[in-house]
mmCIF file of C-alpha atoms in Angstrom:
data_model
loop_
_atom_site.group_PDB
_atom_site.id
_atom_site.type_symbol
_atom_site.label_atom_id
_atom_site.label_comp_id
_atom_site.label_asym_id
_atom_site.label_seq_id
_atom_site.Cartn_x
_atom_site.Cartn_y
_atom_site.Cartn_z
ATOM 1 C CA MET A 78 -57.730 -66.316 99.557
ATOM 2 C CA THR A 79 -54.241 -64.819 99.191
ATOM 3 C CA THR A 80 -51.716 -66.288 100.970
ATOM 4 C CA TRP A 81 -49.469 -64.681 103.538
ATOM 5 C CA HIS A 82 -46.024 -65.514 103.413
ATOM 6 C CA VAL A 83 -44.148 -64.740 106.734
ATOM 7 C CA LEU A 84 -40.472 -64.084 106.384
ATOM 8 C CA GLY A 85 -38.963 -64.310 109.673
ATOM 9 C CA ALA A 86 -39.954 -66.583 112.405
ATOM 10 C CA GLY A 87 -38.962 -64.845 115.577
ATOM 11 C CA SER A 88 -41.383 -63.859 118.058
ATOM 12 C CA LEU A 89 -43.760 -61.495 116.588
ATOM 13 C CA GLY A 90 -43.360 -63.020 112.961
ATOM 14 C CA SER A 91 -44.609 -66.612 114.718
ATOM 15 C CA LEU A 92 -47.236 -64.814 116.714
ATOM 16 C CA TRP A 93 -48.671 -63.202 113.412
ATOM 17 C CA ALA A 94 -48.489 -66.442 111.586
ATOM 18 C CA ALA A 95 -50.106 -68.666 114.321
ATOM 19 C CA ARG A 96 -53.201 -66.155 115.055
ATOM 20 C CA LEU A 97 -53.597 -66.105 111.262
ATOM 21 C CA ALA A 98 -53.621 -69.768 110.627
ATOM 22 C CA ARG A 99 -55.725 -70.381 113.627
ATOM 23 C CA ALA A 100 -58.304 -68.199 112.260
ATOM 24 C CA GLY A 101 -58.285 -70.175 108.794
ATOM 25 C CA ALA A 102 -56.072 -67.815 106.622
ATOM 26 C CA PRO A 103 -53.600 -69.426 104.330
ATOM 27 C CA VAL A 104 -50.056 -68.916 105.804
ATOM 28 C CA ARG A 105 -46.747 -69.936 104.651
ATOM 29 C CA LEU A 106 -43.599 -69.620 106.609
ATOM 30 C CA ILE A 107 -40.327 -68.760 104.759
ATOM 31 C CA LEU A 108 -37.516 -70.387 106.714
ATOM 32 C CA ARG A 109 -33.686 -69.236 106.098
ATOM 33 C CA ASN A 110 -31.797 -72.542 105.509
ATOM 34 C CA PRO A 111 -32.598 -76.543 104.850
ATOM 35 C CA GLU A 112 -31.689 -77.179 108.196
ATOM 36 C CA ARG A 113 -34.147 -74.706 109.811
ATOM 37 C CA LEU A 114 -36.729 -76.116 107.674
ATOM 38 C CA ALA A 115 -35.850 -79.645 108.529
ATOM 39 C CA ALA A 116 -36.106 -78.765 112.322
ATOM 40 C CA TYR A 117 -39.476 -77.109 111.876
ATOM 41 C CA GLN A 118 -40.837 -80.284 110.157
ATOM 42 C CA ALA A 119 -39.411 -82.326 112.960
ATOM 43 C CA ALA A 120 -40.986 -79.974 115.590
ATOM 44 C CA GLY A 121 -44.441 -80.486 113.835
ATOM 45 C CA GLY A 122 -45.163 -77.049 113.097
ATOM 46 C CA LEU A 123 -45.611 -73.857 115.472
ATOM 47 C CA ARG A 124 -46.664 -74.123 118.881
ATOM 48 C CA LEU A 125 -48.559 -70.762 120.186
ATOM 49 C CA SER A 126 -49.067 -70.370 123.747
ATOM 50 C CA GLU A 127 -51.730 -67.681 125.208
ATOM 51 C CA GLY A 128 -53.602 -67.390 128.090
ATOM 52 C CA GLY A 129 -52.056 -70.877 129.467
ATOM 53 C CA GLU A 130 -53.282 -72.668 126.661
ATOM 54 C CA ALA A 131 -50.796 -73.896 123.919
ATOM 55 C CA GLN A 132 -51.651 -75.103 120.548
ATOM 56 C CA ARG A 133 -49.650 -76.635 117.839
ATOM 57 C CA LEU A 134 -50.186 -75.365 114.272
ATOM 58 C CA GLY A 135 -49.019 -77.314 111.201
ATOM 59 C CA ILE A 136 -48.337 -73.840 109.384
ATOM 60 C CA PRO A 137 -46.932 -75.042 105.804
ATOM 61 C CA ALA A 138 -42.973 -73.716 105.459
ATOM 62 C CA GLU A 139 -40.818 -73.493 102.441
ATOM 63 C CA LEU A 140 -37.615 -71.709 101.711
ATOM 64 C CA ALA A 141 -36.747 -68.595 99.939
ATOM 65 C CA ASP A 142 -36.084 -69.984 96.558
ATOM 66 C CA ALA A 143 -39.322 -71.721 96.209
ATOM 67 C CA THR A 144 -41.264 -70.771 93.167
ATOM 68 C CA THR A 145 -44.745 -69.646 94.383
ATOM 69 C CA PRO A 146 -45.492 -66.208 93.641
ATOM 70 C CA ILE A 147 -46.016 -63.852 96.808
ATOM 71 C CA THR A 148 -48.742 -61.441 97.120
ATOM 72 C CA ARG A 149 -48.342 -60.687 100.706
ATOM 73 C CA LEU A 150 -45.406 -60.631 102.609
ATOM 74 C CA LEU A 151 -45.021 -60.061 106.452
ATOM 75 C CA VAL A 152 -41.395 -59.000 107.138
ATOM 76 C CA ALA A 153 -40.649 -59.626 110.608
ATOM 77 C CA CYS A 154 -36.809 -59.914 110.552
ATOM 78 C CA LYS A 155 -34.488 -57.325 112.511
ATOM 79 C CA ALA A 156 -34.291 -53.988 110.859
ATOM 80 C CA TYR A 157 -30.745 -54.696 109.548
ATOM 81 C CA ASP A 158 -31.629 -57.862 107.974
ATOM 82 C CA ALA A 159 -35.055 -56.478 106.229
ATOM 83 C CA GLU A 160 -33.601 -55.471 102.701
ATOM 84 C CA ALA A 161 -31.322 -58.605 102.482
ATOM 85 C CA ALA A 162 -34.689 -60.813 103.297
ATOM 86 C CA VAL A 163 -36.769 -59.214 100.737
ATOM 87 C CA ALA A 164 -34.061 -59.711 98.300
ATOM 88 C CA SER A 165 -33.991 -63.194 98.794
ATOM 89 C CA VAL A 166 -37.400 -63.765 97.680
ATOM 90 C CA ALA A 167 -37.646 -60.672 94.968
ATOM 91 C CA SER A 168 -37.704 -62.672 92.125
ATOM 92 C CA ARG A 169 -41.335 -64.259 93.875
ATOM 93 C CA LEU A 170 -42.636 -60.790 94.167
ATOM 94 C CA ALA A 171 -46.022 -60.567 92.323
ATOM 95 C CA PRO A 172 -46.714 -56.922 90.996
ATOM 96 C CA ARG A 173 -48.368 -54.262 93.340
ATOM 97 C CA CYS A 174 -47.604 -57.043 96.069
ATOM 98 C CA ASP A 175 -48.046 -55.960 99.927
ATOM 99 C CA LEU A 176 -44.930 -55.897 101.859
ATOM 100 C CA LEU A 177 -45.716 -55.461 105.482
ATOM 101 C CA LEU A 178 -42.513 -53.920 107.112
ATOM 102 C CA LEU A 179 -42.835 -55.025 110.796
ATOM 103 C CA GLN A 180 -39.248 -53.384 112.087
ATOM 104 C CA ASN A 181 -37.958 -51.474 114.878
ATOM 105 C CA GLY A 182 -36.815 -47.859 114.025
ATOM 106 C CA LEU A 183 -36.650 -46.039 110.990
ATOM 107 C CA GLY A 184 -34.403 -46.416 107.786
ATOM 108 C CA SER A 185 -34.869 -50.152 106.880
ATOM 109 C CA GLN A 186 -38.370 -49.849 105.998
ATOM 110 C CA GLN A 187 -37.713 -46.845 103.501
ATOM 111 C CA ALA A 188 -34.571 -48.731 102.173
ATOM 112 C CA VAL A 189 -37.044 -51.447 101.151
ATOM 113 C CA ALA A 190 -39.784 -49.175 99.539
ATOM 114 C CA ARG A 191 -36.969 -47.253 97.262
ATOM 115 C CA ARG A 192 -35.545 -51.049 96.041
ATOM 116 C CA TRP A 193 -38.960 -52.061 95.360
ATOM 117 C CA PRO A 194 -41.410 -49.647 93.989
ATOM 118 C CA GLN A 195 -43.453 -51.873 92.455
ATOM 119 C CA ALA A 196 -44.655 -53.141 95.926
ATOM 120 C CA ARG A 197 -46.918 -51.564 97.916
ATOM 121 C CA CYS A 198 -45.247 -51.341 101.416
ATOM 122 C CA ILE A 199 -47.005 -51.018 104.662
ATOM 123 C CA PHE A 200 -44.927 -49.939 107.888
ATOM 124 C CA VAL A 201 -46.208 -51.426 110.949
ATOM 125 C CA SER A 202 -45.730 -50.274 114.630
ATOM 126 C CA SER A 203 -46.393 -52.838 117.169
ATOM 127 C CA THR A 204 -46.553 -52.836 120.948
ATOM 128 C CA GLU A 205 -47.567 -56.435 121.252
ATOM 129 C CA GLY A 206 -45.363 -58.543 123.400
ATOM 130 C CA ALA A 207 -44.005 -62.042 122.602
ATOM 131 C CA TYR A 208 -41.148 -64.002 123.378
ATOM 132 C CA ARG A 209 -39.579 -67.541 122.369
ATOM 133 C CA GLN A 210 -39.302 -70.274 124.914
ATOM 134 C CA GLY A 211 -37.978 -72.658 122.204
ATOM 135 C CA ASP A 212 -37.469 -73.105 118.717
ATOM 136 C CA PHE A 213 -40.923 -72.657 116.763
ATOM 137 C CA ASP A 214 -42.782 -72.162 120.369
ATOM 138 C CA VAL A 215 -44.054 -68.709 121.114
ATOM 139 C CA VAL A 216 -45.736 -67.217 124.055
ATOM 140 C CA PHE A 217 -47.918 -64.440 123.481
ATOM 141 C CA ALA A 218 -46.807 -62.289 126.432
ATOM 142 C CA GLY A 219 -48.721 -59.024 126.377
ATOM 143 C CA GLN A 220 -52.138 -57.539 124.661
ATOM 144 C CA GLY A 221 -50.838 -54.478 122.525
ATOM 145 C CA GLN A 222 -51.658 -52.734 119.337
ATOM 146 C CA ASN A 223 -50.530 -52.526 115.757
ATOM 147 C CA TRP A 224 -50.377 -49.211 113.612
ATOM 148 C CA LEU A 225 -50.215 -49.935 109.927
ATOM 149 C CA GLY A 226 -49.916 -47.409 107.496
ATOM 150 C CA ASP A 227 -48.772 -46.489 104.029
ATOM 151 C CA PRO A 228 -46.765 -43.328 103.436
ATOM 152 C CA GLN A 229 -47.626 -43.310 99.877
ATOM 153 C CA ASP A 230 -51.385 -44.001 100.086
ATOM 154 C CA THR A 231 -53.562 -43.237 103.164
ATOM 155 C CA THR A 232 -56.280 -45.385 101.508
ATOM 156 C CA PRO A 233 -56.481 -48.931 103.917
ATOM 157 C CA PRO A 234 -55.992 -52.318 102.386
ATOM 158 C CA ASP A 235 -59.329 -54.512 102.043
ATOM 159 C CA TRP A 236 -57.709 -57.534 103.882
ATOM 160 C CA LEU A 237 -57.610 -55.629 107.344
ATOM 161 C CA ALA A 238 -60.732 -57.539 108.072
ATOM 162 C CA THR A 239 -58.551 -61.014 108.227
ATOM 163 C CA LEU A 240 -56.588 -59.316 111.114
ATOM 164 C CA SER A 241 -60.009 -58.750 112.931
ATOM 165 C CA ALA A 242 -60.630 -62.285 112.099
ATOM 166 C CA ALA A 243 -57.615 -63.419 113.741
ATOM 167 C CA ARG A 244 -57.887 -61.514 116.773
ATOM 168 C CA ILE A 245 -54.977 -59.262 115.847
ATOM 169 C CA ALA A 246 -55.331 -55.694 117.354
ATOM 170 C CA HIS A 247 -54.797 -53.189 114.858
ATOM 171 C CA GLN A 248 -55.897 -49.800 113.631
ATOM 172 C CA TRP A 249 -54.982 -48.134 110.388
ATOM 173 C CA SER A 250 -52.877 -44.937 110.647
ATOM 174 C CA GLU A 251 -53.086 -42.198 108.151
ATOM 175 C CA ASP A 252 -49.830 -40.920 109.738
ATOM 176 C CA ILE A 253 -47.701 -43.882 110.176
ATOM 177 C CA LEU A 254 -44.355 -42.133 110.119
ATOM 178 C CA ALA A 255 -45.618 -40.072 113.566
ATOM 179 C CA ARG A 256 -46.059 -43.374 115.098
ATOM 180 C CA LEU A 257 -43.042 -44.749 114.243
ATOM 181 C CA TRP A 258 -40.841 -41.689 114.929
ATOM 182 C CA ARG A 259 -42.499 -41.635 118.367
ATOM 183 C CA LYS A 260 -41.488 -45.056 119.194
ATOM 184 C CA LEU A 261 -37.972 -44.130 118.106
ATOM 185 C CA ALA A 262 -37.799 -41.719 120.548
ATOM 186 C CA LEU A 263 -39.061 -43.775 123.296
ATOM 187 C CA ASN A 264 -36.493 -46.490 122.341
ATOM 188 C CA CYS A 265 -33.887 -43.830 122.103
ATOM 189 C CA ALA A 266 -34.455 -42.157 125.636
ATOM 190 C CA ILE A 267 -34.362 -45.601 127.274
ATOM 191 C CA ASN A 268 -32.595 -48.588 125.333
ATOM 192 C CA PRO A 269 -29.082 -47.232 125.091
ATOM 193 C CA LEU A 270 -29.011 -45.812 128.574
ATOM 194 C CA THR A 271 -29.714 -49.301 130.121
ATOM 195 C CA VAL A 272 -26.924 -50.762 128.148
ATOM 196 C CA LEU A 273 -24.569 -48.058 129.142
ATOM 197 C CA HIS A 274 -25.628 -48.192 132.837
ATOM 198 C CA ASP A 275 -26.183 -52.035 132.864
ATOM 199 C CA CYS A 276 -29.453 -52.034 134.246
ATOM 200 C CA ARG A 277 -33.046 -52.901 134.072
ATOM 201 C CA ASN A 278 -35.461 -50.064 132.802
ATOM 202 C CA GLY A 279 -36.746 -48.929 136.246
ATOM 203 C CA GLU A 280 -33.286 -48.325 137.309
ATOM 204 C CA LEU A 281 -33.047 -45.741 135.073
ATOM 205 C CA LEU A 282 -35.285 -43.609 137.628
ATOM 206 C CA ALA A 283 -31.910 -43.301 139.295
ATOM 207 C CA HIS A 284 -30.523 -41.185 136.009
ATOM 208 C CA ARG A 285 -33.363 -38.953 135.957
ATOM 209 C CA VAL A 286 -31.868 -35.739 134.608
ATOM 210 C CA GLN A 287 -29.790 -37.805 131.697
ATOM 211 C CA VAL A 288 -33.288 -39.014 130.635
ATOM 212 C CA LEU A 289 -34.887 -36.089 130.510
ATOM 213 C CA ALA A 290 -32.087 -34.064 128.916
ATOM 214 C CA LEU A 291 -32.432 -36.756 125.888
ATOM 215 C CA CYS A 292 -36.125 -36.377 125.869
ATOM 216 C CA ASP A 293 -35.658 -32.537 125.398
ATOM 217 C CA GLU A 294 -33.365 -33.313 122.323
ATOM 218 C CA LEU A 295 -35.375 -35.955 121.017
ATOM 219 C CA ALA A 296 -38.495 -33.631 121.120
ATOM 220 C CA GLU A 297 -36.445 -30.865 119.450
ATOM 221 C CA LEU A 298 -35.458 -33.569 116.729
ATOM 222 C CA LEU A 299 -38.998 -34.616 116.175
ATOM 223 C CA ARG A 300 -40.209 -30.943 115.539
ATOM 224 C CA ALA A 301 -37.326 -30.534 113.003
ATOM 225 C CA CYS A 302 -38.415 -33.397 111.351
ATOM 226 C CA GLY A 303 -42.192 -32.407 110.863
ATOM 227 C CA GLN A 304 -43.463 -34.187 113.467
ATOM 228 C CA PRO A 305 -44.813 -32.163 116.477
ATOM 229 C CA GLU A 306 -47.383 -34.371 117.555
ATOM 230 C CA ALA A 307 -44.782 -37.010 118.063
ATOM 231 C CA ALA A 308 -43.206 -34.533 120.447
ATOM 232 C CA MET A 309 -45.890 -33.716 122.595
ATOM 233 C CA GLY A 310 -45.686 -35.184 126.106
ATOM 234 C CA LEU A 311 -42.544 -37.238 124.972
ATOM 235 C CA ALA A 312 -40.662 -36.701 128.610
ATOM 236 C CA ASP A 313 -43.985 -37.799 130.601
ATOM 237 C CA GLU A 314 -44.603 -41.020 128.428
ATOM 238 C CA VAL A 315 -40.788 -41.946 128.638
ATOM 239 C CA LEU A 316 -40.833 -42.134 132.537
ATOM 240 C CA ARG A 317 -44.163 -43.972 132.294
ATOM 241 C CA VAL A 318 -43.036 -46.645 130.380
ATOM 242 C CA ILE A 319 -40.017 -46.618 132.470
ATOM 243 C CA GLU A 320 -42.213 -47.152 135.711
ATOM 244 C CA SER A 321 -44.322 -49.605 133.968
ATOM 245 C CA THR A 322 -41.756 -51.924 132.624
ATOM 246 C CA ALA A 323 -39.295 -51.497 135.736
ATOM 247 C CA ALA A 324 -38.669 -55.024 136.086
ATOM 248 C CA ASN A 325 -37.748 -55.605 132.335
ATOM 249 C CA TYR A 326 -34.568 -55.320 130.556
ATOM 250 C CA SER A 327 -34.560 -53.448 127.194
ATOM 251 C CA SER A 328 -34.287 -55.338 124.042
ATOM 252 C CA MET A 329 -31.202 -53.543 123.138
ATOM 253 C CA HIS A 330 -29.561 -54.923 126.609
ATOM 254 C CA GLN A 331 -30.876 -58.220 125.890
ATOM 255 C CA ASP A 332 -29.243 -58.393 122.732
ATOM 256 C CA VAL A 333 -25.868 -57.146 124.015
ATOM 257 C CA ALA A 334 -26.156 -59.441 127.122
ATOM 258 C CA ARG A 335 -26.667 -62.112 124.532
ATOM 259 C CA GLY A 336 -23.509 -60.785 122.301
ATOM 260 C CA GLN A 337 -25.989 -60.123 119.620
ATOM 261 C CA ARG A 338 -25.696 -57.425 116.970
ATOM 262 C CA THR A 339 -28.143 -54.248 118.273
ATOM 263 C CA GLU A 340 -30.288 -52.311 116.068
ATOM 264 C CA ILE A 341 -28.596 -49.348 116.758
ATOM 265 C CA ALA A 342 -28.230 -47.917 113.261
ATOM 266 C CA TYR A 343 -31.988 -47.754 113.039
ATOM 267 C CA LEU A 344 -32.663 -45.826 116.611
ATOM 268 C CA LEU A 345 -30.089 -43.686 117.758
ATOM 269 C CA GLY A 346 -28.125 -43.898 114.569
ATOM 270 C CA HIS A 347 -31.362 -42.500 112.750
ATOM 271 C CA ALA A 348 -31.957 -39.914 115.373
ATOM 272 C CA CYS A 349 -28.174 -38.717 115.153
ATOM 273 C CA ALA A 350 -28.056 -38.774 111.353
ATOM 274 C CA SER A 351 -31.316 -36.622 111.093
ATOM 275 C CA ALA A 352 -30.056 -34.351 113.301
ATOM 276 C CA ALA A 353 -26.783 -33.802 111.298
ATOM 277 C CA ARG A 354 -28.730 -33.694 108.343
ATOM 278 C CA LEU A 355 -30.679 -30.923 109.603
ATOM 279 C CA GLY A 356 -27.871 -29.025 110.999
ATOM 280 C CA LEU A 357 -29.209 -29.592 114.901
ATOM 281 C CA GLN A 358 -26.702 -29.619 117.458
ATOM 282 C CA LEU A 359 -28.008 -32.476 119.995
ATOM 283 C CA PRO A 360 -24.923 -32.845 122.526
ATOM 284 C CA ALA A 361 -26.579 -35.298 124.762
ATOM 285 C CA LEU A 362 -27.680 -37.209 122.186
ATOM 286 C CA ALA A 363 -24.435 -37.345 120.409
ATOM 287 C CA ALA A 364 -22.641 -38.078 123.636
ATOM 288 C CA VAL A 365 -24.904 -41.393 124.473
ATOM 289 C CA GLN A 366 -24.088 -42.223 121.124
ATOM 290 C CA GLN A 367 -20.249 -42.026 121.060
ATOM 291 C CA ARG A 368 -20.216 -43.811 124.621
ATOM 292 C CA LEU A 369 -22.562 -46.821 123.256
ATOM 293 C CA HIS A 370 -20.451 -47.203 120.029
ATOM 294 C CA ALA A 371 -17.613 -47.357 122.316
ATOM 295 C CA GLU A 372 -19.153 -50.153 124.469
ATOM 296 C CA LEU A 373 -20.093 -52.148 121.680
ATOM 297 C CA LEU A 374 -16.712 -52.064 120.440
ATOM 298 C CA ARG A 375 -15.369 -53.106 123.476
ATOM 299 C CA ARG A 376 -17.627 -56.190 123.545
ATOM 300 C CA GLY A 377 -16.634 -56.988 119.839
ATOM 301 C CA LEU A 378 -20.133 -56.145 118.408
ATOM 302 C CA PRO A 379 -20.789 -54.010 115.221
ATOM 303 C CA VAL A 380 -21.932 -50.518 115.816
ATOM 304 C CA ASP A 381 -23.852 -50.383 112.535
#
């Protein structure tokens, strides 16, 4: 059986690794430095909590400079780290290896695909919920879906059955870019405003006019990018997401509150850069980007 190497032991990377290992698939975590590897070994493995029950899984772990070849790699780090993360193990990549790219937004996946054309780059869009309650301790918080697709080859890989055996909800998409554009638009309509208004998702209903103005411009952008299906009903879905996650803080709000770098360049930044490239004037989107940049700079955070 092909080993699943998992690069990025955050919430989603840990969730995938734990479920695959629990189902008997060979899995190896790749950790970023000797200190993290020592901490992982001291913890005795990866702990998964699901449905009120917890299980500790002794998944093997290694550093990027290990020498074993990598045939299948799940890249589960932040979008701004993806290219450097793959570069750290590039010498180990087998010809025609599978790279599963589990990043938010757009741009990082294309950068990896351009740099390693010998690999099959499979883009993943996930709506699953998970969070870490401690080091190497992940909680499966919400059943969702994982859409997988390859913009260069619509043929599904033969290992999807492994995901079924691991109870990882998934669907092969022949148009994964439409999925990713739709998710990007949802994020662009919600996340930046939660930072600018310093609020939970549900409080954006008090700024409905601003939300809908962003939705109109994002739908225009999607159509101009050749994604008309991703533009359909965008505003209605944005309002549904705001209502269904009313008590939550967006991931971008959480990053800013923790003083951490955001993925703005691969969300709002990618949208605005695409609009500029197409000659589109999207004033509401541009204004939000300008205000968000100013807020991040005020907090001493990077804007890329």
